Short mmCIF file of N, CA and C in Angstrom, two decimals:
data_model
loop_
_atom_site.label_atom_id
_atom_site.label_comp_id
_atom_site.label_asym_id
_atom_site.label_seq_id
_atom_site.Cartn_x
_atom_site.Cartn_y
_atom_site.Cartn_z
N MET A 1 10.71 90.38 111.57
CA MET A 1 9.09 90.39 110.72
C MET A 1 9.25 88.80 110.25
N ALA A 2 8.16 87.74 110.37
CA ALA A 2 7.44 86.69 110.08
C ALA A 2 7.78 86.40 108.84
N THR A 3 7.60 85.30 108.30
CA THR A 3 8.24 84.43 106.79
C THR A 3 6.79 84.59 106.18
N SER A 4 5.39 84.61 106.77
CA SER A 4 4.11 84.69 106.32
C SER A 4 3.57 86.53 105.78
N GLU A 5 4.24 87.14 107.28
CA GLU A 5 4.20 88.95 106.68
C GLU A 5 4.60 88.87 105.46
N ARG A 6 5.87 88.64 105.80
CA ARG A 6 6.88 88.87 104.42
C ARG A 6 6.23 88.46 103.07
N ARG A 7 5.54 87.45 103.48
CA ARG A 7 4.65 86.83 102.04
C ARG A 7 3.85 87.57 101.35
N LEU A 8 2.89 88.11 102.29
CA LEU A 8 1.49 88.84 102.26
C LEU A 8 2.03 90.57 101.68
N ARG A 9 3.50 90.73 102.13
CA ARG A 9 4.05 91.96 101.36
C ARG A 9 4.17 91.89 100.30
N ILE A 10 4.91 91.05 99.86
CA ILE A 10 5.75 90.84 98.83
C ILE A 10 4.72 90.88 97.73
N ALA A 11 3.09 89.64 98.20
CA ALA A 11 1.70 89.74 97.19
C ALA A 11 1.20 91.49 97.10
N ASP A 12 1.05 92.03 98.22
CA ASP A 12 0.66 93.05 98.06
C ASP A 12 1.32 93.88 97.22
N CYS A 13 2.74 93.60 97.50
CA CYS A 13 3.55 94.96 96.27
C CYS A 13 3.07 93.93 95.13
N GLY A 14 3.45 92.92 94.42
CA GLY A 14 3.13 92.83 93.20
C GLY A 14 1.92 93.04 92.72
N LEU A 15 0.36 92.98 93.52
CA LEU A 15 -0.65 93.19 93.52
C LEU A 15 -0.92 94.66 92.74
N ARG A 16 -0.17 95.50 93.78
CA ARG A 16 -0.30 97.29 93.45
C ARG A 16 0.74 97.02 92.39
N ILE A 17 2.05 96.89 92.08
CA ILE A 17 2.49 97.29 90.74
C ILE A 17 1.73 96.43 89.58
N LYS A 18 0.68 94.87 90.02
CA LYS A 18 -0.21 94.71 88.85
C LYS A 18 -0.85 95.77 88.24
N GLY A 19 -1.89 96.21 89.24
CA GLY A 19 -2.79 96.96 88.97
C GLY A 19 -2.35 98.15 87.93
N GLN A 20 -1.04 99.03 88.69
CA GLN A 20 -0.40 99.92 87.87
C GLN A 20 -0.33 99.47 86.66
N ALA A 21 0.47 98.41 86.17
CA ALA A 21 1.08 98.29 85.03
C ALA A 21 -0.80 98.03 84.65
N GLU A 22 -1.55 97.31 84.61
CA GLU A 22 -2.86 96.76 84.29
C GLU A 22 -3.64 98.40 83.54
N ALA A 23 -3.34 99.23 84.80
CA ALA A 23 -4.34 100.59 84.23
C ALA A 23 -3.62 101.29 83.26
N ALA A 24 -2.30 101.64 83.38
CA ALA A 24 -1.14 101.80 81.95
C ALA A 24 -1.30 101.25 80.67
N GLY A 25 -2.23 99.12 81.01
CA GLY A 25 -1.99 98.48 79.52
C GLY A 25 -0.70 98.43 79.49
N GLY A 26 -0.34 97.60 80.30
CA GLY A 26 1.08 97.11 79.85
C GLY A 26 1.72 95.59 80.76
N TRP A 27 0.74 95.30 81.23
CA TRP A 27 0.60 94.52 82.13
C TRP A 27 0.45 93.10 81.21
N LYS A 28 1.47 92.06 81.36
CA LYS A 28 1.35 90.68 80.43
C LYS A 28 1.38 89.58 81.21
N GLY A 29 1.84 89.29 82.98
CA GLY A 29 2.21 88.59 83.59
C GLY A 29 0.81 88.12 84.20
N SER A 30 1.29 87.02 84.73
CA SER A 30 0.40 86.29 85.78
C SER A 30 0.61 86.55 86.90
N MET A 31 -0.27 86.55 87.76
CA MET A 31 -0.13 86.50 89.72
C MET A 31 -0.60 84.62 89.93
N ASN A 32 -0.10 84.11 89.53
CA ASN A 32 -1.10 82.14 90.22
C ASN A 32 -0.20 82.02 90.86
N SER A 33 -0.29 80.97 91.68
CA SER A 33 0.25 80.48 92.36
C SER A 33 1.78 79.64 92.24
N ASP A 34 1.97 79.56 90.79
CA ASP A 34 2.25 78.36 90.31
C ASP A 34 4.07 78.85 90.08
N THR A 35 4.08 80.58 89.61
CA THR A 35 5.02 81.63 89.51
C THR A 35 5.97 81.82 90.61
N PRO A 36 7.05 81.41 90.26
CA PRO A 36 7.83 81.97 92.03
C PRO A 36 7.40 83.01 92.65
N GLU A 37 7.77 83.24 93.59
CA GLU A 37 7.36 84.82 94.06
C GLU A 37 8.30 86.15 93.57
N SER A 38 9.44 85.28 93.53
CA SER A 38 10.15 86.58 92.70
C SER A 38 10.09 87.01 90.81
N ALA A 39 9.69 86.16 90.27
CA ALA A 39 8.95 86.55 88.83
C ALA A 39 7.76 86.57 89.14
N GLN A 40 6.80 87.02 90.27
CA GLN A 40 5.43 87.02 90.24
C GLN A 40 5.92 89.19 90.14
N LEU A 41 7.06 89.76 90.09
CA LEU A 41 7.02 90.98 90.28
C LEU A 41 6.86 91.51 88.65
N LEU A 42 7.71 90.43 88.33
CA LEU A 42 8.15 90.97 86.67
C LEU A 42 6.68 90.52 85.34
N PRO A 43 6.92 91.20 84.29
CA PRO A 43 6.18 91.14 83.60
C PRO A 43 6.16 89.59 82.70
N GLN A 44 5.65 88.91 81.54
CA GLN A 44 5.62 88.13 81.45
C GLN A 44 6.86 87.92 80.86
N SER A 45 6.97 89.49 79.68
CA SER A 45 7.95 88.64 78.65
C SER A 45 8.99 89.34 79.29
N ALA A 46 9.06 89.61 80.42
CA ALA A 46 10.88 90.43 81.21
C ALA A 46 10.87 88.05 81.69
N ILE A 47 10.36 88.00 81.86
CA ILE A 47 10.49 86.41 82.60
C ILE A 47 11.08 85.28 81.35
N ARG A 48 10.12 85.23 80.48
CA ARG A 48 10.59 84.23 79.03
C ARG A 48 11.93 85.56 77.96
N ASN A 49 12.04 86.46 78.40
CA ASN A 49 12.83 86.60 77.93
C ASN A 49 14.05 88.09 79.24
N PRO A 50 14.87 86.96 79.73
CA PRO A 50 15.24 88.35 80.69
C PRO A 50 16.42 89.11 80.30
N GLN A 51 17.02 89.52 78.87
CA GLN A 51 17.70 90.67 78.55
C GLN A 51 16.86 91.56 77.88
N SER A 52 15.60 91.36 78.23
CA SER A 52 14.96 92.66 78.60
C SER A 52 14.61 93.09 79.26
N ALA A 53 14.93 92.83 80.64
CA ALA A 53 14.73 93.47 82.16
C ALA A 53 15.45 93.88 82.09
N MET A 54 17.57 93.90 81.78
CA MET A 54 18.45 94.52 81.53
C MET A 54 17.70 96.14 80.68
N ASP A 55 17.35 96.41 80.02
CA ASP A 55 17.48 97.10 78.89
C ASP A 55 17.16 98.94 80.03
N THR A 56 16.79 98.10 80.97
CA THR A 56 15.92 99.53 81.50
C THR A 56 17.02 99.65 83.16
N PRO A 57 17.49 101.06 83.47
CA PRO A 57 18.43 100.68 84.57
C PRO A 57 17.73 100.55 85.74
N ARG A 58 17.93 99.97 86.65
CA ARG A 58 17.87 99.44 87.74
C ARG A 58 16.65 101.24 88.41
N ASN A 59 17.93 102.20 88.92
CA ASN A 59 17.78 103.26 89.46
C ASN A 59 18.19 104.61 88.15
N PRO A 60 17.18 104.70 87.76
CA PRO A 60 16.63 106.23 86.36
C PRO A 60 17.47 107.62 86.35
N GLN A 61 17.11 107.51 88.03
CA GLN A 61 17.62 108.75 88.69
C GLN A 61 19.19 108.44 88.90
N LEU A 62 19.33 107.69 89.13
CA LEU A 62 21.15 107.31 90.01
C LEU A 62 21.82 107.46 88.65
N THR A 63 21.41 107.17 87.18
CA THR A 63 22.03 106.82 86.23
C THR A 63 22.12 108.14 85.61
N GLY A 64 21.08 108.94 85.69
CA GLY A 64 20.30 110.61 84.42
C GLY A 64 21.66 110.72 85.69
N LEU A 65 21.69 111.59 87.26
CA LEU A 65 22.51 112.13 88.16
C LEU A 65 24.14 111.78 87.32
N LEU A 66 24.77 110.35 87.23
CA LEU A 66 25.84 109.99 86.66
C LEU A 66 26.33 110.47 85.60
N LEU A 67 25.45 110.58 84.77
CA LEU A 67 25.51 111.07 83.03
C LEU A 67 25.49 113.26 83.51
N VAL A 68 24.90 113.45 84.28
CA VAL A 68 24.52 114.87 84.22
C VAL A 68 26.24 115.23 84.81
N LEU A 69 26.63 114.44 85.77
CA LEU A 69 28.14 114.65 86.53
C LEU A 69 29.23 114.86 85.68
N THR A 70 29.25 112.96 84.89
CA THR A 70 30.45 113.14 83.93
C THR A 70 30.37 114.60 82.97
N ALA A 71 29.24 114.82 82.39
CA ALA A 71 29.38 115.81 81.35
C ALA A 71 28.99 116.69 81.83
N ALA A 72 29.04 117.08 83.00
CA ALA A 72 29.34 118.44 83.35
C ALA A 72 31.11 118.44 83.90
N ALA A 73 31.94 117.32 84.18
CA ALA A 73 33.30 117.08 83.97
C ALA A 73 33.50 116.95 83.14
N LEU A 74 33.27 116.35 82.44
CA LEU A 74 34.20 116.37 80.71
C LEU A 74 34.13 118.23 80.28
N TRP A 75 33.00 118.96 80.34
CA TRP A 75 32.99 120.57 80.13
C TRP A 75 33.57 121.28 80.44
N GLY A 76 33.64 120.74 81.97
CA GLY A 76 34.83 121.77 83.08
C GLY A 76 35.77 121.56 82.60
N THR A 77 36.50 120.25 81.77
CA THR A 77 38.07 120.40 81.95
C THR A 77 38.67 120.75 80.45
N LEU A 78 37.43 120.43 79.64
CA LEU A 78 37.40 120.84 77.97
C LEU A 78 38.67 122.65 77.89
N GLY A 79 38.24 123.03 78.61
CA GLY A 79 39.34 124.36 77.89
C GLY A 79 40.55 124.11 78.62
N THR A 80 40.65 123.80 80.37
CA THR A 80 41.87 123.77 80.61
C THR A 80 42.68 122.45 79.55
N PHE A 81 42.51 121.63 79.00
CA PHE A 81 42.79 120.70 78.17
C PHE A 81 43.09 121.22 76.45
N TYR A 82 42.13 122.25 76.70
CA TYR A 82 43.13 123.48 75.24
C TYR A 82 43.89 123.60 75.47
N LYS A 83 44.07 124.37 76.54
CA LYS A 83 45.04 126.12 76.97
C LYS A 83 46.36 124.51 77.21
N LEU A 84 46.57 123.36 77.80
CA LEU A 84 47.74 122.92 78.01
C LEU A 84 47.61 122.10 76.35
N SER A 85 47.08 121.88 75.96
CA SER A 85 47.55 121.39 74.10
C SER A 85 47.87 121.83 73.50
N THR A 86 47.52 123.44 73.36
CA THR A 86 48.14 124.13 72.78
C THR A 86 49.80 124.93 73.59
N ASP A 87 49.52 125.58 74.45
CA ASP A 87 50.54 125.72 75.01
C ASP A 87 51.69 125.34 75.31
N THR A 88 51.79 123.83 75.91
CA THR A 88 52.54 122.68 76.65
C THR A 88 52.83 121.87 75.10
N PHE A 89 52.04 121.06 74.63
CA PHE A 89 52.82 120.66 73.57
C PHE A 89 53.22 121.48 72.14
N GLY A 90 52.20 122.66 71.71
CA GLY A 90 52.20 123.15 70.58
C GLY A 90 51.27 122.75 69.79
N LEU A 91 50.24 122.24 69.57
CA LEU A 91 49.60 121.99 68.84
C LEU A 91 48.86 123.54 68.63
N THR A 92 48.43 123.19 67.08
CA THR A 92 47.37 124.15 66.44
C THR A 92 46.40 123.79 67.16
N PRO A 93 45.58 124.82 66.94
CA PRO A 93 43.80 124.66 67.38
C PRO A 93 43.25 123.62 65.98
N LEU A 94 43.54 123.79 65.16
CA LEU A 94 42.87 123.12 64.03
C LEU A 94 43.34 121.50 64.46
N THR A 95 44.76 121.25 64.77
CA THR A 95 45.37 120.31 64.48
C THR A 95 44.40 119.38 66.58
N VAL A 96 43.82 120.39 67.28
CA VAL A 96 43.47 119.92 68.83
C VAL A 96 42.14 119.60 68.18
N VAL A 97 40.83 120.40 67.27
CA VAL A 97 39.88 120.37 67.16
C VAL A 97 39.97 118.78 66.41
N PHE A 98 40.65 118.10 65.28
CA PHE A 98 40.76 117.12 64.45
C PHE A 98 40.50 116.04 65.03
N TRP A 99 41.58 116.16 66.38
CA TRP A 99 41.89 114.87 67.37
C TRP A 99 40.68 114.77 68.35
N ARG A 100 40.33 115.76 68.55
CA ARG A 100 38.53 115.65 69.13
C ARG A 100 37.80 115.25 68.57
N ALA A 101 37.16 115.16 67.76
CA ALA A 101 36.72 115.24 66.11
C ALA A 101 37.05 113.55 66.50
N ALA A 102 37.82 113.02 65.77
CA ALA A 102 38.50 111.81 65.58
C ALA A 102 38.56 111.01 66.76
N LEU A 103 38.83 111.35 68.10
CA LEU A 103 38.13 110.21 68.97
C LEU A 103 36.90 110.38 69.47
N ALA A 104 35.93 111.14 69.73
CA ALA A 104 34.50 110.98 69.77
C ALA A 104 34.24 110.07 68.39
N GLY A 105 34.15 109.95 67.34
CA GLY A 105 34.18 109.41 66.11
C GLY A 105 34.34 107.58 67.04
N LEU A 106 35.37 107.92 66.84
CA LEU A 106 36.17 106.80 67.71
C LEU A 106 35.78 105.97 68.83
N VAL A 107 35.17 106.14 69.25
CA VAL A 107 35.03 105.58 70.64
C VAL A 107 32.70 105.59 70.60
N LEU A 108 32.22 106.56 69.89
CA LEU A 108 31.05 106.52 68.75
C LEU A 108 30.79 105.03 68.42
N ALA A 109 31.80 104.77 67.69
CA ALA A 109 31.87 103.06 66.93
C ALA A 109 32.55 102.65 67.96
N ILE A 110 33.00 102.37 68.69
CA ILE A 110 33.21 101.64 69.83
C ILE A 110 32.27 101.17 70.53
N VAL A 111 31.26 102.40 70.64
CA VAL A 111 29.79 101.90 71.63
C VAL A 111 29.26 101.10 70.45
N LEU A 112 29.15 101.62 69.63
CA LEU A 112 28.03 101.26 68.95
C LEU A 112 28.02 100.03 67.93
N GLY A 113 29.37 99.83 67.91
CA GLY A 113 29.99 98.59 66.68
C GLY A 113 30.16 97.47 67.95
N ILE A 114 30.49 97.09 69.22
CA ILE A 114 30.68 96.85 70.62
C ILE A 114 30.56 95.82 71.59
N ILE A 115 29.99 97.84 72.66
CA ILE A 115 29.27 97.35 73.55
C ILE A 115 27.53 97.21 73.04
N PHE A 116 26.91 98.39 72.71
CA PHE A 116 25.72 97.95 72.11
C PHE A 116 25.61 96.36 71.55
N PRO A 117 25.63 95.82 70.74
CA PRO A 117 25.51 94.75 70.35
C PRO A 117 25.73 93.36 71.86
N LEU A 118 26.78 94.01 72.21
CA LEU A 118 26.27 92.68 73.55
C LEU A 118 25.57 93.33 74.75
N LEU A 119 24.99 94.18 74.13
CA LEU A 119 23.45 94.53 74.60
C LEU A 119 22.13 94.06 74.36
N GLY A 120 22.44 93.96 72.98
CA GLY A 120 21.41 93.68 72.63
C GLY A 120 21.04 94.74 71.50
N LYS A 121 21.61 95.31 71.15
CA LYS A 121 21.46 96.98 70.76
C LYS A 121 21.86 96.82 69.55
N GLY A 122 22.09 98.10 67.99
CA GLY A 122 23.28 98.13 67.68
C GLY A 122 23.55 99.31 65.98
N TRP A 123 23.64 99.12 65.62
CA TRP A 123 24.06 100.31 64.56
C TRP A 123 22.51 100.96 64.31
N SER A 124 21.53 100.43 64.77
CA SER A 124 20.11 101.06 64.67
C SER A 124 19.71 101.99 65.33
N ALA A 125 20.75 102.25 66.61
CA ALA A 125 20.62 103.68 67.17
C ALA A 125 20.96 104.45 66.29
N LEU A 126 21.56 104.56 65.26
CA LEU A 126 21.83 105.91 64.59
C LEU A 126 21.42 106.02 63.76
N ARG A 127 20.55 105.07 63.30
CA ARG A 127 18.99 104.57 62.12
C ARG A 127 18.69 106.80 61.36
N VAL A 128 19.16 106.80 60.54
CA VAL A 128 18.34 108.28 60.33
C VAL A 128 17.86 107.74 59.17
N ARG A 129 16.71 108.65 58.60
CA ARG A 129 16.10 108.35 57.13
C ARG A 129 16.78 108.87 56.25
N ARG A 130 16.48 108.67 55.04
CA ARG A 130 17.53 109.19 53.85
C ARG A 130 17.32 110.41 53.53
N THR A 131 16.28 111.23 53.98
CA THR A 131 15.96 112.58 53.34
C THR A 131 16.16 113.57 54.75
N ASP A 132 16.90 113.02 55.94
CA ASP A 132 17.73 113.47 56.87
C ASP A 132 19.08 113.48 56.44
N LEU A 133 19.38 112.93 55.35
CA LEU A 133 20.89 113.16 55.76
C LEU A 133 21.71 114.03 55.36
N PRO A 134 21.17 115.09 54.12
CA PRO A 134 21.94 116.51 53.94
C PRO A 134 21.05 117.41 55.50
N VAL A 135 20.50 117.26 56.05
CA VAL A 135 20.35 117.69 57.13
C VAL A 135 21.55 117.58 58.50
N PHE A 136 21.53 116.05 59.13
CA PHE A 136 22.33 115.85 59.40
C PHE A 136 23.86 116.04 58.92
N ILE A 137 24.25 116.12 57.33
CA ILE A 137 25.71 116.31 57.43
C ILE A 137 26.12 117.65 57.68
N THR A 138 25.45 118.51 56.69
CA THR A 138 25.57 119.86 57.07
C THR A 138 25.68 120.22 58.88
N PHE A 139 25.04 119.77 59.12
CA PHE A 139 25.00 120.12 60.93
C PHE A 139 26.21 119.87 61.37
N GLY A 140 26.69 118.44 61.07
CA GLY A 140 27.72 118.08 61.58
C GLY A 140 28.65 118.67 61.15
N LEU A 141 28.86 119.23 59.73
CA LEU A 141 30.24 119.89 59.12
C LEU A 141 30.25 120.97 59.08
N LEU A 142 29.09 121.87 59.32
CA LEU A 142 29.20 123.28 59.41
C LEU A 142 29.20 123.98 61.35
N GLY A 143 27.54 123.23 61.89
CA GLY A 143 28.09 123.05 63.39
C GLY A 143 28.92 122.99 64.29
N VAL A 144 29.14 121.45 64.20
CA VAL A 144 29.33 121.33 64.96
C VAL A 144 31.33 121.15 65.24
N THR A 145 31.66 121.34 63.55
CA THR A 145 32.72 122.01 63.85
C THR A 145 33.58 123.76 63.82
N ALA A 146 32.14 123.90 63.72
CA ALA A 146 31.96 126.18 63.72
C ALA A 146 32.39 125.84 65.70
N PHE A 147 31.57 125.54 65.89
CA PHE A 147 31.09 125.44 67.44
C PHE A 147 32.67 124.09 68.24
N TYR A 148 33.51 123.40 67.75
CA TYR A 148 34.94 122.82 68.25
C TYR A 148 35.71 123.98 68.18
N LEU A 149 36.35 124.28 66.58
CA LEU A 149 37.04 125.69 66.86
C LEU A 149 36.73 127.18 67.01
N LEU A 150 35.47 127.71 66.94
CA LEU A 150 35.11 128.88 68.00
C LEU A 150 35.81 128.32 69.72
N TYR A 151 35.38 127.84 69.72
CA TYR A 151 35.67 127.02 71.06
C TYR A 151 37.39 127.26 71.34
N ILE A 152 37.82 126.18 71.07
CA ILE A 152 39.05 126.74 71.18
C ILE A 152 39.89 127.45 70.90
N TYR A 153 39.31 128.32 70.24
CA TYR A 153 39.77 129.74 69.93
C TYR A 153 40.03 130.75 70.50
N ALA A 154 38.49 130.69 71.22
CA ALA A 154 37.87 131.84 72.10
C ALA A 154 39.11 131.39 73.46
N VAL A 155 38.71 130.17 73.66
CA VAL A 155 39.82 129.82 75.28
C VAL A 155 41.42 129.72 75.08
N VAL A 156 41.72 129.77 73.50
CA VAL A 156 44.06 130.63 72.74
C VAL A 156 43.87 132.12 73.59
N LEU A 157 42.36 132.96 72.95
CA LEU A 157 42.75 134.28 72.77
C LEU A 157 42.58 134.86 73.78
N VAL A 158 41.52 134.54 74.30
CA VAL A 158 40.91 135.17 75.60
C VAL A 158 41.23 134.57 77.65
N GLY A 159 41.46 132.66 77.48
CA GLY A 159 41.61 132.17 78.51
C GLY A 159 40.58 131.18 78.91
N VAL A 160 40.53 130.41 79.74
CA VAL A 160 39.78 129.63 79.99
C VAL A 160 38.39 129.94 80.79
N ALA A 161 38.63 130.77 82.03
CA ALA A 161 37.71 131.38 82.66
C ALA A 161 36.83 132.34 82.05
N VAL A 162 36.99 133.16 80.37
CA VAL A 162 36.41 134.34 80.45
C VAL A 162 35.78 133.14 79.03
N ALA A 163 36.14 132.74 78.19
CA ALA A 163 35.86 131.38 76.65
C ALA A 163 34.31 130.92 77.45
N VAL A 164 34.19 130.03 78.74
CA VAL A 164 33.39 129.33 78.42
C VAL A 164 32.13 130.67 79.52
#
């Protein structure tokens, strides 16, 4: 492919992207000849602030697929982990539930306290109105705790295959 043909394709792609973004009301960039070709495809806000270009994943379908597969793998191994921890290590179901919740809280604190600030985000991801706090606390104490406890007791009493 000749260089001029490649430039025409890039310009055509940029114009189509610009047209779609303008139709959606979100285009802030310019397509003048002063802007480098690589920057012509980005909105002006992403050129001024390269961090904002990293806010969205490059391939959201792949990211979603990987998250779903990870969740399925973790969910699928949870019953086996429960059975091994109670039978092999002799832990009580309540002890396993406590450590599951404690580790989840620790991972959440690390992600929100260390990783999100590096990405330009922070604790604001967990911002809750003061009037909604009683609902969240009640759901956390009753709903999540009851699920953790009932699921591990189901695994211990009837086995992994039936409990799931």
